[in-house]
Amino acid sequence: MAFREMLSQRLTDWHSQRLIQQSLAGEHDHLKDIHRQLMPNFIVIGAAKSATTSLLTALDKHPSILISKHQEPKFFGRHYIRGWEWYAKQFKGGENYRLRGEGSTMYTSSYQSYKHTPELIKRHLGNIPLIYLVRHPLRRIESQWRHWRGRSKCPPFEQLIQSKGLQQRIIEASMYNKQLNRYRCFFPEESILCMTTEELIQSTSKSLKRILRFLGAKPKVKPLLDGGQLPLKNRAGTKGRDDIPMPQWSEQLKQQTIDMIRPDSEAFLKAIGHPIDTWQWD
């Protein structure tokens, strides 16, 4: 990134964080209230590369549900600077739907821009339903690295542990319990539905019915699917990204990564009532 571009982004992030602090102090409540009838009443908070786009595409087919124009508006973070009018426009026509939702996976990232996301959502939207869709941590890491590498000059995969950028953007997003605890500080347990990508894919109809019941929508799933399956979205090499080969783990890198994330993963699985061997590490 060129110096001027980097400086501009930092100034934008600083201004956005300043606005967020004002918002948390109650100075923007009147702005949100103007658009109350268009505000989302559920959010998919993550995780990146865990079939969230496919889930949102399916939910958008439900007659009671409207998904935002930009599926990942990232408003309660870096894009807060765009303002409430911009956010409301993402749900244009939403007053005619009982449920309005969005899915910004950066909401469960460790970037400074999203430090106050849980508190910001709670302040302005209340105890709305949150869906946290997560995938085997190692498979998610591989997929996100391919995604990032395919669109920019990110560090090579073998620098996964050494690179601060890869740690923050990729490893931290696989620390599911750590990210979930950020939301538990502001939302009651009953407001957060956690589900693995594996169970969504393996038991699609059953999982979708569970999600729809959680949202308070009629659990009719057949019209939401493509031939009984979730719509396949965001494949490698789509949306202008290069199709990057699957990264190869050295034994040392794999073990170092497992040692770093496995305790968090097992704590997360225990917290959501899944066996700690749900994900195999061999």
Short mmCIF file of N, CA and C in Angstrom, two decimals, residues 55 58-59 62 65 99 131 193 195 199-200 203-225 230:
data_model
loop_
_atom_site.label_atom_id
_atom_site.label_comp_id
_atom_site.label_asym_id
_atom_site.label_seq_id
_atom_site.Cartn_x
_atom_site.Cartn_y
_atom_site.Cartn_z
N LEU A 55 -25.40 -18.91 3.37
CA LEU A 55 -26.50 -18.85 4.32
C LEU A 55 -27.37 -17.62 4.07
N ALA A 58 -29.48 -17.94 0.97
CA ALA A 58 -30.65 -18.79 1.20
C ALA A 58 -31.72 -18.05 2.00
N LEU A 59 -31.32 -17.37 3.06
CA LEU A 59 -32.28 -16.65 3.90
C LEU A 59 -33.00 -15.55 3.13
N HIS A 62 -36.38 -16.27 1.65
CA HIS A 62 -37.55 -16.45 2.53
C HIS A 62 -38.47 -15.24 2.39
N ILE A 65 -38.03 -12.40 4.97
CA ILE A 65 -36.69 -11.91 5.27
C ILE A 65 -36.12 -11.07 4.14
N LEU A 99 -38.51 -9.44 8.99
CA LEU A 99 -37.13 -9.65 9.40
C LEU A 99 -36.18 -9.02 8.39
N ILE A 131 -26.21 -14.64 14.78
CA ILE A 131 -25.85 -15.98 14.30
C ILE A 131 -24.35 -16.01 14.08
N LEU A 193 -26.94 -17.60 18.46
CA LEU A 193 -26.99 -18.97 17.96
C LEU A 193 -25.65 -19.30 17.30
N MET A 195 -23.34 -22.17 15.35
CA MET A 195 -23.50 -23.37 14.53
C MET A 195 -22.23 -23.58 13.72
N GLU A 199 -22.10 -28.85 10.23
CA GLU A 199 -23.45 -29.34 10.48
C GLU A 199 -24.45 -28.67 9.55
N LEU A 200 -24.19 -27.41 9.16
CA LEU A 200 -25.08 -26.73 8.22
C LEU A 200 -25.05 -27.43 6.87
N SER A 203 -26.36 -31.38 7.42
CA SER A 203 -27.79 -31.48 7.77
C SER A 203 -28.45 -30.15 7.43
N THR A 204 -28.46 -29.82 6.15
CA THR A 204 -28.86 -28.49 5.72
C THR A 204 -30.29 -28.14 6.11
N SER A 205 -31.24 -28.99 5.81
CA SER A 205 -32.64 -28.67 6.11
C SER A 205 -32.87 -28.53 7.61
N LYS A 206 -32.34 -29.46 8.37
CA LYS A 206 -32.50 -29.42 9.82
C LYS A 206 -31.87 -28.15 10.40
N SER A 207 -30.68 -27.81 9.92
CA SER A 207 -29.97 -26.64 10.43
C SER A 207 -30.68 -25.35 10.06
N LEU A 208 -31.17 -25.27 8.81
CA LEU A 208 -31.89 -24.07 8.39
C LEU A 208 -33.19 -23.90 9.18
N LYS A 209 -33.88 -24.98 9.46
CA LYS A 209 -35.09 -24.90 10.28
C LYS A 209 -34.77 -24.36 11.66
N ARG A 210 -33.65 -24.81 12.20
CA ARG A 210 -33.22 -24.32 13.52
C ARG A 210 -32.94 -22.81 13.47
N ILE A 211 -32.29 -22.38 12.41
CA ILE A 211 -31.98 -20.95 12.27
C ILE A 211 -33.26 -20.14 12.11
N LEU A 212 -34.19 -20.61 11.28
CA LEU A 212 -35.43 -19.88 11.04
C LEU A 212 -36.28 -19.80 12.31
N ARG A 213 -36.33 -20.87 13.07
CA ARG A 213 -37.06 -20.84 14.34
C ARG A 213 -36.41 -19.85 15.31
N PHE A 214 -35.09 -19.83 15.31
CA PHE A 214 -34.36 -18.89 16.16
C PHE A 214 -34.72 -17.45 15.81
N LEU A 215 -34.90 -17.19 14.51
CA LEU A 215 -35.23 -15.84 14.06
C LEU A 215 -36.72 -15.53 14.20
N GLY A 216 -37.52 -16.56 14.42
CA GLY A 216 -38.96 -16.36 14.53
C GLY A 216 -39.66 -16.36 13.19
N ALA A 217 -39.07 -17.05 12.19
CA ALA A 217 -39.66 -17.15 10.85
C ALA A 217 -40.21 -18.55 10.64
N LYS A 218 -41.15 -18.69 9.74
CA LYS A 218 -41.71 -20.00 9.43
C LYS A 218 -40.59 -20.89 8.87
N PRO A 219 -40.43 -22.10 9.43
CA PRO A 219 -39.31 -22.97 9.04
C PRO A 219 -39.57 -23.76 7.76
N LYS A 220 -39.89 -23.07 6.68
CA LYS A 220 -40.05 -23.72 5.38
C LYS A 220 -38.77 -23.51 4.59
N VAL A 221 -38.02 -24.60 4.38
CA VAL A 221 -36.66 -24.45 3.83
C VAL A 221 -36.52 -24.86 2.37
N LYS A 222 -37.41 -25.66 1.85
CA LYS A 222 -37.25 -26.17 0.48
C LYS A 222 -37.08 -25.04 -0.54
N PRO A 223 -37.90 -23.96 -0.48
CA PRO A 223 -37.74 -22.88 -1.47
C PRO A 223 -36.43 -22.11 -1.33
N LEU A 224 -35.71 -22.30 -0.24
CA LEU A 224 -34.48 -21.56 0.01
C LEU A 224 -33.25 -22.24 -0.59
N LEU A 225 -33.43 -23.50 -1.01
CA LEU A 225 -32.28 -24.32 -1.43
C LEU A 225 -32.21 -24.49 -2.94
N LEU A 230 -27.43 -25.84 -0.11
CA LEU A 230 -27.22 -24.41 0.03
C LEU A 230 -26.69 -23.83 -1.29
#
